[in-house]
Tab-separated table of C-alpha atoms and ligand atoms in Angstrom:
chain	number	residue	atom	x	y	z
A	12	MET	CA	-8.228	2.104	12.773
A	13	ASN	CA	-8.617	3.096	16.736
A	14	TYR	CA	-5.132	4.069	18.110
A	15	GLY	CA	-6.307	5.216	21.173
A	16	MET	CA	-5.340	4.180	24.892
A	17	PRO	CA	-5.893	0.541	25.332
A	18	ASP	CA	-8.969	-0.727	27.000
A	19	PHE	CA	-7.076	-2.596	29.676
A	20	ILE	CA	-6.237	0.837	31.145
A	21	GLY	CA	-9.635	1.254	33.260
A	22	GLU	CA	-10.688	3.601	35.724
A	23	PHE	CA	-8.785	2.225	38.484
A	24	TRP	CA	-5.276	2.841	37.126
A	25	HIS	CA	-6.300	5.972	35.618
A	26	TYR	CA	-7.112	7.259	39.059
A	27	TYR	CA	-4.082	5.635	40.137
A	28	ILE	CA	-1.353	7.209	38.177
A	29	ALA	CA	-3.425	10.638	38.017
A	30	ILE	CA	-3.138	10.529	41.553
A	31	ILE	CA	0.352	9.534	42.120
A	32	THR	CA	1.247	12.419	39.561
A	33	VAL	CA	-0.477	15.207	41.151
A	34	ILE	CA	0.956	14.019	44.788
A	35	SER	CA	4.544	13.818	43.401
A	36	ILE	CA	4.325	17.490	41.918
A	37	VAL	CA	2.548	18.893	44.810
A	38	GLY	CA	5.574	16.844	47.188
A	39	ILE	CA	8.281	18.383	45.008
A	40	ILE	CA	6.760	21.920	45.287
A	41	TRP	CA	6.384	21.613	49.152
A	42	PHE	CA	9.983	19.989	49.474
A	43	LEU	CA	11.589	22.853	47.213
A	44	LYS	CA	9.766	25.224	49.803
A	45	SER	CA	11.185	23.399	52.972
A	46	GLN	CA	14.731	23.681	51.644
A	47	THR	CA	14.427	27.263	50.543
A	48	THR	CA	12.778	29.209	53.565
A	49	ARG	CA	15.855	29.565	55.597
A	50	LYS	CA	17.889	32.523	54.826
A	51	LEU	CA	21.332	33.693	56.210
A	52	ALA	CA	20.772	36.583	58.786
A	53	ALA	CA	23.164	39.518	58.381
A	54	GLY	CA	26.496	38.667	59.309
A	55	GLU	CA	25.558	34.855	59.981
A	56	GLN	CA	27.936	32.115	58.790
A	57	ALA	CA	26.946	29.374	56.811
A	58	GLU	CA	27.380	26.139	59.283
A	59	LEU	CA	29.852	23.838	58.489
A	60	MET	CA	28.310	19.950	58.381
A	61	ALA	CA	30.109	17.190	59.602
A	62	PRO	CA	31.945	15.262	58.733
A	63	THR	CA	34.819	16.287	56.563
A	64	TRP	CA	35.626	13.861	53.739
A	65	ASP	CA	38.836	12.645	52.029
A	66	GLY	CA	40.761	15.223	54.142
A	67	ASP	CA	39.567	18.860	52.909
A	68	LEU	CA	36.199	17.904	51.450
A	69	GLN	CA	33.691	19.969	53.392
A	70	GLU	CA	29.903	20.658	53.142
A	71	LEU	CA	28.158	24.021	54.158
A	72	ASN	CA	24.499	24.351	54.491
A	73	ASN	CA	24.184	27.352	52.284
A	74	PRO	CA	20.577	28.122	50.740
A	75	LEU	CA	20.349	26.782	47.350
A	76	PRO	CA	21.388	29.518	44.542
A	77	ARG	CA	18.510	31.633	43.294
A	78	TRP	CA	18.850	30.674	39.413
A	79	TRP	CA	19.230	27.120	40.669
A	80	LEU	CA	15.738	27.456	42.558
A	81	TYR	CA	14.273	29.229	39.541
A	82	MET	CA	15.155	26.662	37.339
A	83	PHE	CA	13.303	23.941	39.477
A	84	TYR	CA	10.402	26.058	39.744
A	85	PHE	CA	10.380	26.695	35.932
A	86	LEU	CA	10.307	23.014	35.463
A	87	ILE	CA	7.593	22.245	37.681
A	88	VAL	CA	5.472	24.952	35.942
A	89	PHE	CA	6.420	23.398	32.465
A	90	SER	CA	5.610	19.958	33.648
A	91	ILE	CA	1.956	21.367	34.569
A	92	ALA	CA	1.439	22.957	31.486
A	93	TYR	CA	2.558	19.813	29.978
A	94	LEU	CA	0.159	17.930	31.580
A	95	VAL	CA	-2.817	20.411	30.805
A	96	LEU	CA	-2.021	20.199	26.898
A	97	TYR	CA	-0.711	16.639	26.314
A	98	PRO	CA	-1.687	13.155	27.190
A	99	GLY	CA	0.124	12.311	30.403
A	100	LEU	CA	-2.321	12.312	33.364
A	101	GLY	CA	-3.849	8.757	33.722
A	102	LYS	CA	-6.150	8.402	30.915
A	103	PHE	CA	-6.758	12.668	30.410
A	104	ALA	CA	-6.170	13.331	26.973
A	105	GLY	CA	-4.684	16.527	27.430
A	106	SER	CA	-6.416	19.807	25.870
A	107	TRP	CA	-4.729	19.985	22.439
A	108	SER	CA	-6.024	16.109	22.016
A	109	TRP	CA	-2.255	15.448	20.608
A	110	THR	CA	-1.750	11.729	19.906
A	111	SER	CA	1.303	9.798	18.608
A	112	ALA	CA	-0.750	8.353	16.276
A	113	ASP	CA	-1.578	11.461	14.945
A	114	ALA	CA	1.711	12.969	14.748
A	115	TYR	CA	2.827	9.725	13.084
A	116	GLN	CA	0.024	9.801	10.123
A	117	GLN	CA	0.904	13.566	9.612
A	118	GLU	CA	4.790	12.637	9.473
A	119	LYS	CA	3.951	9.996	6.833
A	120	ALA	CA	1.575	12.140	4.781
A	121	ARG	CA	4.282	14.479	4.515
A	122	VAL	CA	6.739	12.210	3.589
A	123	ASP	CA	4.391	10.345	0.950
A	124	ALA	CA	3.499	13.536	-0.780
A	125	GLN	CA	7.263	13.975	-1.258
A	126	PHE	CA	8.047	10.822	-2.358
A	127	ASN	CA	5.149	9.630	-4.320
A	128	ALA	CA	5.518	12.372	-6.778
A	129	GLN	CA	8.371	10.155	-8.255
A	130	PHE	CA	6.165	7.100	-8.344
A	131	GLN	CA	3.063	8.763	-9.504
A	132	PRO	CA	4.275	8.774	-13.302
A	133	PHE	CA	4.024	5.146	-13.485
A	134	LEU	CA	0.653	4.691	-12.498
A	135	GLY	CA	-0.214	5.616	-15.890
A	136	MET	CA	2.148	2.827	-17.395
A	137	ASP	CA	0.760	-0.513	-18.500
A	138	LEU	CA	2.205	-3.192	-15.962
A	139	LYS	CA	4.118	-4.971	-18.714
A	140	ALA	CA	5.486	-1.392	-19.517
A	141	VAL	CA	6.467	-0.838	-15.912
A	142	ALA	CA	8.169	-4.629	-15.594
A	143	ALA	CA	10.251	-3.603	-18.753
A	144	ASP	CA	11.523	0.075	-17.450
A	145	PRO	CA	14.680	-0.089	-15.853
A	146	LYS	CA	14.120	2.906	-13.665
A	147	ALA	CA	10.668	1.539	-12.341
A	148	ARG	CA	12.333	-1.994	-12.040
A	149	GLU	CA	15.085	0.006	-9.690
A	150	MET	CA	12.456	1.500	-7.432
A	151	GLY	CA	10.248	-1.754	-7.485
A	152	GLU	CA	13.154	-3.503	-6.300
A	153	ARG	CA	13.699	-1.155	-3.335
A	154	LEU	CA	10.138	-1.249	-2.324
A	155	PHE	CA	10.378	-4.902	-2.536
A	156	MET	CA	13.254	-5.057	-0.014
A	157	ALA	CA	11.491	-3.079	2.332
A	158	TYR	CA	7.935	-4.403	2.037
A	159	CYS	CA	7.900	-7.903	0.709
A	160	SER	CA	11.397	-9.183	1.316
A	161	THR	CA	10.691	-10.448	5.247
A	162	CYS	CA	8.410	-13.091	3.830
A	163	HIS	CA	9.164	-13.745	0.141
A	164	GLY	CA	12.963	-13.288	0.614
A	165	THR	CA	15.572	-10.729	-0.791
A	166	ASP	CA	15.273	-12.624	-3.936
A	167	GLY	CA	11.470	-13.176	-4.137
A	168	LYS	CA	12.085	-16.920	-4.127
A	169	GLY	CA	9.998	-17.380	-1.191
A	170	ALA	CA	10.248	-19.922	1.657
A	171	LYS	CA	9.403	-23.227	2.999
A	172	SER	CA	9.847	-22.824	6.596
A	173	SER	CA	7.036	-22.942	9.204
A	174	ARG	CA	5.200	-20.744	7.094
A	175	LEU	CA	5.034	-21.117	3.565
A	176	PHE	CA	5.586	-18.127	1.218
A	177	PRO	CA	5.368	-18.691	-2.543
A	178	ASN	CA	8.432	-18.199	-5.176
A	179	LEU	CA	7.423	-15.036	-7.042
A	180	THR	CA	10.288	-15.541	-9.885
A	181	ASP	CA	9.129	-18.715	-11.448
A	182	ASN	CA	6.244	-18.748	-14.029
A	183	GLU	CA	3.700	-20.432	-11.534
A	184	TRP	CA	0.880	-18.703	-10.392
A	185	LEU	CA	-1.514	-19.849	-7.376
A	186	PHE	CA	-3.823	-16.840	-8.532
A	187	GLY	CA	-4.406	-15.690	-11.860
A	188	GLY	CA	-2.052	-17.619	-13.752
A	189	GLY	CA	0.343	-14.527	-14.139
A	190	ASP	CA	-2.476	-12.409	-15.434
A	191	PRO	CA	-0.526	-8.737	-14.627
A	192	GLU	CA	-3.977	-7.395	-13.012
A	193	ALA	CA	-4.042	-10.528	-10.948
A	194	ILE	CA	-0.576	-9.992	-9.541
A	195	LYS	CA	-1.683	-6.298	-8.841
A	196	ALA	CA	-4.656	-7.371	-7.080
A	197	SER	CA	-2.571	-9.865	-4.972
A	198	ILE	CA	-0.661	-7.143	-3.585
A	199	ALA	CA	-3.238	-4.774	-3.640
A	200	TYR	CA	-6.019	-6.678	-1.391
A	201	GLY	CA	-3.843	-9.603	-0.047
A	202	ARG	CA	-4.720	-13.413	-0.271
A	203	LEU	CA	-6.246	-14.211	2.897
A	204	GLY	CA	-7.687	-17.543	1.616
A	205	GLU	CA	-8.875	-20.448	3.957
A	206	MET	CA	-9.431	-23.698	2.542
A	207	PRO	CA	-11.552	-25.491	5.430
A	208	ALA	CA	-10.709	-28.927	7.013
A	209	LEU	CA	-13.027	-31.436	4.722
A	210	GLY	CA	-11.834	-34.787	6.086
A	211	ASP	CA	-15.300	-35.619	7.031
A	212	ALA	CA	-17.000	-34.112	4.047
A	213	VAL	CA	-15.086	-36.363	2.123
A	214	GLY	CA	-15.234	-39.386	3.947
A	215	GLY	CA	-12.056	-39.558	5.496
A	216	GLU	CA	-8.514	-40.498	4.652
A	217	ALA	CA	-9.793	-42.996	1.686
A	218	GLY	CA	-11.956	-40.149	0.094
A	219	ALA	CA	-8.903	-37.579	0.270
A	220	LYS	CA	-6.647	-40.182	-1.506
A	221	GLU	CA	-9.307	-40.194	-4.283
A	222	LEU	CA	-9.601	-36.511	-4.425
A	223	ALA	CA	-5.826	-35.807	-4.188
A	224	ASN	CA	-5.430	-38.215	-7.112
A	225	TYR	CA	-7.821	-36.231	-9.058
A	226	VAL	CA	-6.248	-32.823	-8.218
A	227	LEU	CA	-2.881	-34.382	-9.434
A	228	SER	CA	-4.774	-35.217	-12.768
A	229	LEU	CA	-5.552	-31.560	-13.252
A	230	SER	CA	-2.209	-30.395	-13.333
A	231	GLY	CA	-0.999	-33.298	-15.550
A	232	LYS	CA	1.248	-35.126	-12.707
A	233	PRO	CA	1.491	-38.880	-12.344
A	234	HIS	CA	-1.675	-40.609	-10.570
A	235	ASP	CA	-3.688	-43.491	-10.233
A	236	THR	CA	-6.629	-43.253	-12.887
A	237	ASN	CA	-8.912	-45.365	-10.924
A	238	LEU	CA	-8.679	-43.158	-7.965
A	239	ALA	CA	-8.740	-39.723	-9.740
A	240	ALA	CA	-12.098	-41.269	-11.435
A	241	ALA	CA	-13.656	-41.910	-7.839
A	242	GLY	CA	-12.415	-38.295	-7.119
A	243	ARG	CA	-13.776	-36.458	-9.769
A	244	ALA	CA	-17.221	-38.073	-8.833
A	245	LYS	CA	-16.809	-36.206	-5.441
A	246	TRP	CA	-15.651	-33.054	-7.279
A	247	ALA	CA	-18.755	-31.234	-6.107
A	248	ILE	CA	-17.636	-30.681	-2.617
A	249	CYS	CA	-14.374	-28.612	-3.984
A	250	ALA	CA	-15.892	-26.943	-7.300
A	251	GLY	CA	-17.825	-24.395	-5.259
A	252	CYS	CA	-14.530	-22.765	-4.315
A	253	HIS	CA	-12.143	-23.985	-7.047
A	254	GLY	CA	-14.355	-24.013	-9.918
A	255	GLU	CA	-15.739	-26.726	-12.124
A	256	ASP	CA	-12.715	-26.829	-13.849
A	257	GLY	CA	-10.313	-26.391	-10.874
A	258	LYS	CA	-8.836	-22.995	-12.108
A	259	GLY	CA	-9.825	-21.560	-8.637
A	260	ASN	CA	-11.460	-18.454	-7.833
A	261	LEU	CA	-9.850	-15.300	-7.439
A	262	ALA	CA	-12.774	-13.308	-5.469
A	263	ILE	CA	-12.030	-15.966	-2.629
A	264	SER	CA	-8.475	-16.664	-3.103
A	265	ALA	CA	-8.978	-19.901	-3.898
A	266	PRO	CA	-5.645	-20.991	-6.047
A	267	ASP	CA	-5.649	-22.725	-9.364
A	268	LEU	CA	-4.922	-26.323	-9.016
A	269	THR	CA	-4.547	-27.025	-12.600
A	270	ASP	CA	-1.035	-25.489	-12.976
A	271	GLN	CA	2.344	-26.601	-11.307
A	272	ALA	CA	2.295	-23.860	-8.561
A	273	TRP	CA	1.716	-25.371	-5.415
A	274	LEU	CA	1.998	-23.556	-1.908
A	275	TYR	CA	1.817	-26.240	0.225
A	276	SER	CA	2.226	-29.382	-1.268
A	277	GLY	CA	1.985	-31.084	-4.873
A	278	THR	CA	2.329	-34.903	-3.658
A	279	GLU	CA	-0.570	-37.100	-3.058
A	280	SER	CA	0.135	-37.244	0.848
A	281	GLY	CA	0.630	-33.615	0.985
A	282	ILE	CA	-2.792	-32.745	-0.887
A	283	MET	CA	-4.524	-35.355	1.278
A	284	GLU	CA	-3.163	-33.293	4.219
A	285	THR	CA	-4.565	-30.111	2.676
A	286	ILE	CA	-8.082	-31.568	2.336
A	287	VAL	CA	-8.186	-33.334	5.663
A	288	LYS	CA	-6.663	-30.657	7.880
A	289	GLY	CA	-7.558	-27.330	5.682
A	290	ARG	CA	-5.050	-24.477	5.182
A	291	LYS	CA	-4.889	-21.129	5.877
A	292	GLY	CA	-2.750	-18.517	4.217
A	293	GLY	CA	-1.670	-14.816	4.722
A	294	MET	CA	-0.728	-12.568	2.184
A	295	PRO	CA	-1.709	-9.300	3.782
A	296	ALA	CA	-3.301	-6.602	1.858
A	297	GLN	CA	-1.148	-3.507	0.865
A	298	LEU	CA	-3.042	-1.084	-0.868
A	299	GLU	CA	-4.176	0.732	2.392
A	300	HIS	CA	-0.445	1.459	3.725
A	301	LEU	CA	1.421	1.738	0.263
A	302	GLY	CA	-1.149	3.675	-1.998
A	303	GLU	CA	-1.589	2.523	-5.393
A	304	ALA	CA	1.455	4.092	-7.107
A	305	LYS	CA	3.766	1.879	-4.841
A	306	VAL	CA	1.617	-1.302	-5.310
A	307	HIS	CA	1.753	-0.509	-9.058
A	308	LEU	CA	5.562	-0.266	-9.307
A	309	LEU	CA	5.559	-3.745	-7.090
A	310	ALA	CA	3.235	-5.602	-9.391
A	311	GLY	CA	5.685	-4.164	-12.166
A	312	TYR	CA	8.438	-5.523	-10.506
A	313	VAL	CA	7.117	-8.732	-9.457
A	314	LEU	CA	6.030	-9.327	-13.154
A	315	SER	CA	9.618	-8.598	-14.495
A	316	LEU	CA	11.072	-11.274	-11.824
A	317	SER	CA	8.956	-13.979	-13.721
A	318	ALA	CA	9.149	-12.573	-17.198
A	319	SER	CA	13.326	-12.704	-17.154
A	320	LYS	CA	12.831	-16.305	-17.001
B	409	HEC	C1	3.500	-11.657	6.037
B	409	HEC	C2	4.004	-12.255	5.087
B	409	HEC	C3	3.750	-11.723	3.648
B	409	HEC	C4	4.279	-10.354	3.114
B	409	HEC	C5	4.718	-9.156	4.008
B	409	HEC	C6	4.092	-10.305	1.585
B	409	HEC	N1	3.452	-11.752	0.998
B	409	HEC	FE1	2.950	-11.785	-0.654
B	409	HEC	N2	2.025	-13.640	0.149
B	409	HEC	C7	2.303	-14.069	1.308
B	409	HEC	C8	1.710	-15.441	1.451
B	409	HEC	C9	1.412	-16.325	2.653
B	409	HEC	C10	1.189	-15.819	0.075
B	409	HEC	C11	0.195	-17.091	-0.309
B	409	HEC	C12	-0.937	-16.507	-0.152
B	409	HEC	C13	-1.874	-17.933	0.426
B	409	HEC	O1	-1.561	-18.232	1.473
B	409	HEC	O2	-2.683	-17.905	-0.242
B	409	HEC	C14	1.471	-14.440	-0.753
B	409	HEC	C15	1.109	-14.519	-2.343
B	409	HEC	C16	1.681	-13.521	-2.820
B	409	HEC	C17	1.384	-13.276	-4.443
B	409	HEC	C18	0.788	-14.239	-5.136
B	409	HEC	C19	1.460	-15.243	-5.718
B	409	HEC	C20	0.827	-16.174	-6.818
B	409	HEC	O3	1.238	-17.293	-6.997
B	409	HEC	O4	-0.269	-15.619	-7.263
B	409	HEC	C21	1.959	-12.299	-4.789
B	409	HEC	C22	1.953	-11.690	-6.062
B	409	HEC	C23	2.888	-11.631	-3.608
B	409	HEC	N3	2.204	-12.260	-2.598
B	409	HEC	C24	3.379	-10.292	-3.686
B	409	HEC	C25	3.797	-9.749	-2.633
B	409	HEC	C26	4.607	-8.476	-2.622
B	409	HEC	C27	5.000	-7.684	-3.900
B	409	HEC	C28	4.826	-8.119	-1.417
B	409	HEC	C29	5.496	-6.669	-0.867
B	409	HEC	C30	4.531	-5.702	-0.751
B	409	HEC	C31	4.111	-9.170	-0.426
B	409	HEC	N4	3.866	-10.202	-1.136
B	409	HEC	C32	4.443	-9.044	0.958
B	409	HEC	C33	2.930	-13.703	2.270
B	409	HEC	C34	3.701	-12.550	2.409
B	410	HEC	C1	-14.633	-23.049	1.090
B	410	HEC	C2	-13.768	-22.656	-0.059
B	410	HEC	C3	-12.946	-24.224	-0.501
B	410	HEC	C4	-13.557	-25.365	-0.657
B	410	HEC	C5	-14.851	-25.830	-0.317
B	410	HEC	C6	-12.026	-26.195	-0.810
B	410	HEC	N1	-11.084	-25.527	-1.128
B	410	HEC	FE1	-9.384	-25.864	-1.529
B	410	HEC	N2	-8.322	-23.974	-0.898
B	410	HEC	C7	-9.375	-22.893	-0.650
B	410	HEC	C8	-8.819	-21.972	-0.461
B	410	HEC	C9	-9.031	-20.532	-0.006
B	410	HEC	C10	-7.475	-22.487	-0.628
B	410	HEC	C11	-6.003	-21.503	-0.298
B	410	HEC	C12	-5.686	-21.669	1.211
B	410	HEC	C13	-4.103	-20.844	1.500
B	410	HEC	O1	-3.924	-19.869	0.966
B	410	HEC	O2	-3.962	-21.147	2.661
B	410	HEC	C14	-7.458	-23.825	-0.933
B	410	HEC	C15	-6.279	-24.467	-1.211
B	410	HEC	C16	-6.208	-25.810	-1.662
B	410	HEC	C17	-5.185	-26.608	-1.995
B	410	HEC	C18	-3.557	-26.233	-1.621
B	410	HEC	C19	-3.016	-25.938	-3.046
B	410	HEC	C20	-1.511	-25.506	-2.858
B	410	HEC	O3	-0.951	-24.764	-3.650
B	410	HEC	O4	-0.781	-26.480	-2.022
B	410	HEC	C21	-5.417	-27.723	-2.224
B	410	HEC	C22	-4.496	-28.866	-2.921
B	410	HEC	C23	-6.699	-27.582	-2.413
B	410	HEC	N3	-7.458	-26.641	-1.943
B	410	HEC	C24	-7.865	-28.865	-2.779
B	410	HEC	C25	-9.136	-28.750	-2.524
B	410	HEC	C26	-9.860	-29.930	-2.620
B	410	HEC	C27	-9.351	-31.293	-3.310
B	410	HEC	C28	-11.254	-29.482	-2.224
B	410	HEC	C29	-12.338	-30.348	-2.167
B	410	HEC	C30	-12.115	-31.500	-1.418
B	410	HEC	C31	-11.169	-28.359	-1.729
B	410	HEC	N4	-10.255	-27.653	-1.886
B	410	HEC	C32	-12.286	-27.502	-1.180
B	410	HEC	C33	-10.746	-23.129	-0.663
B	410	HEC	C34	-11.526	-23.964	-0.963
């Protein structure tokens, strides 16, 4: 991944910012010097500047105290050194090539090394054993709160709002029918399936209605048998992704349509909408940013949510 300077900072802004920065520093040096060249001659008194405020508050034009002045010069030297070493002068990366992204990665690696030690022992355990282990469950729950609850809810029951997040506490699964390794794969690699809009391919609303009835029949729901038979004849359009038997295809995140798990809708009109308009769900992959040990604990935790039912 490239965390570098965004592309929209083109050459113009690079020079614009760099030149303003340099002019400011030169300007400050000039200003400091202009304020400090005057010294009091022997015996000369500082002048009283008019006016006098609040009765007795007077201002004298003494030169700046030396220590104060040197502090300013020190700060100027510091800022120049900073701009040489660190990014700050337009696009110039600084001679140490420091980036906040690297600093973050290093800090993350340090913290991961420290904490992963406690997750590691569970990696060797079977997922069902992880799900049954109270300590693993407790850790998994904390991880779930941190990384998953924004979408799946703090109780894992999901949400049906503007976006749909499946319930993880029931025994119904979109992918893999509850197989522990499939759950782990859902978490590790995500489920970014896209169901294409097939309204035209199936022959419009009428064809969608037939297929919807066939889909309902797959999971044993009430349906119209004549329509379902007509839908069965068109199933080839769907079989490439959902399988000849409708049990889905994990590799392309096409869900199992033969169980009671529905992400969008298990009604005739809802399934028709899925067929006609298509759907695009999004479970982001977690392996890269969490690492396998945490994914393993999370899979165990998710498994325990439904196993207790
Ligand atoms: C950005 C929202 C989001 C986040 C964060 C997220 N999920 Fe998901 N998750 C989803 C969506 C949406 C689906 C359904 C996938 C689809 O559309 O096909 C899903 C599906 C799943 C499934 C498959 C369920 C099934 O029925 O087969 C599992 C398991 C899962 N998520 C676990 C997790 C865990 C554990 C985490 C935390 C590491 C997590 N998810 C984080 C949105 C999210
Ligand atoms: C190119 C592959 C592909 C084809 C072809 C395809 N689907 Fe899908 N279908 C998917 C994917 C992937 C999803 C999951 C979308 C998501 O997670 O948001 C899906 C989701 C669905 C759902 C939603 C299930 C739920 O839980 O709400 C239904 C119903 C469905 N498909 C039926 C069909 C039917 C009927 C056909 C044939 C007309 C068909 N699909 C053709 C890939 C496909």
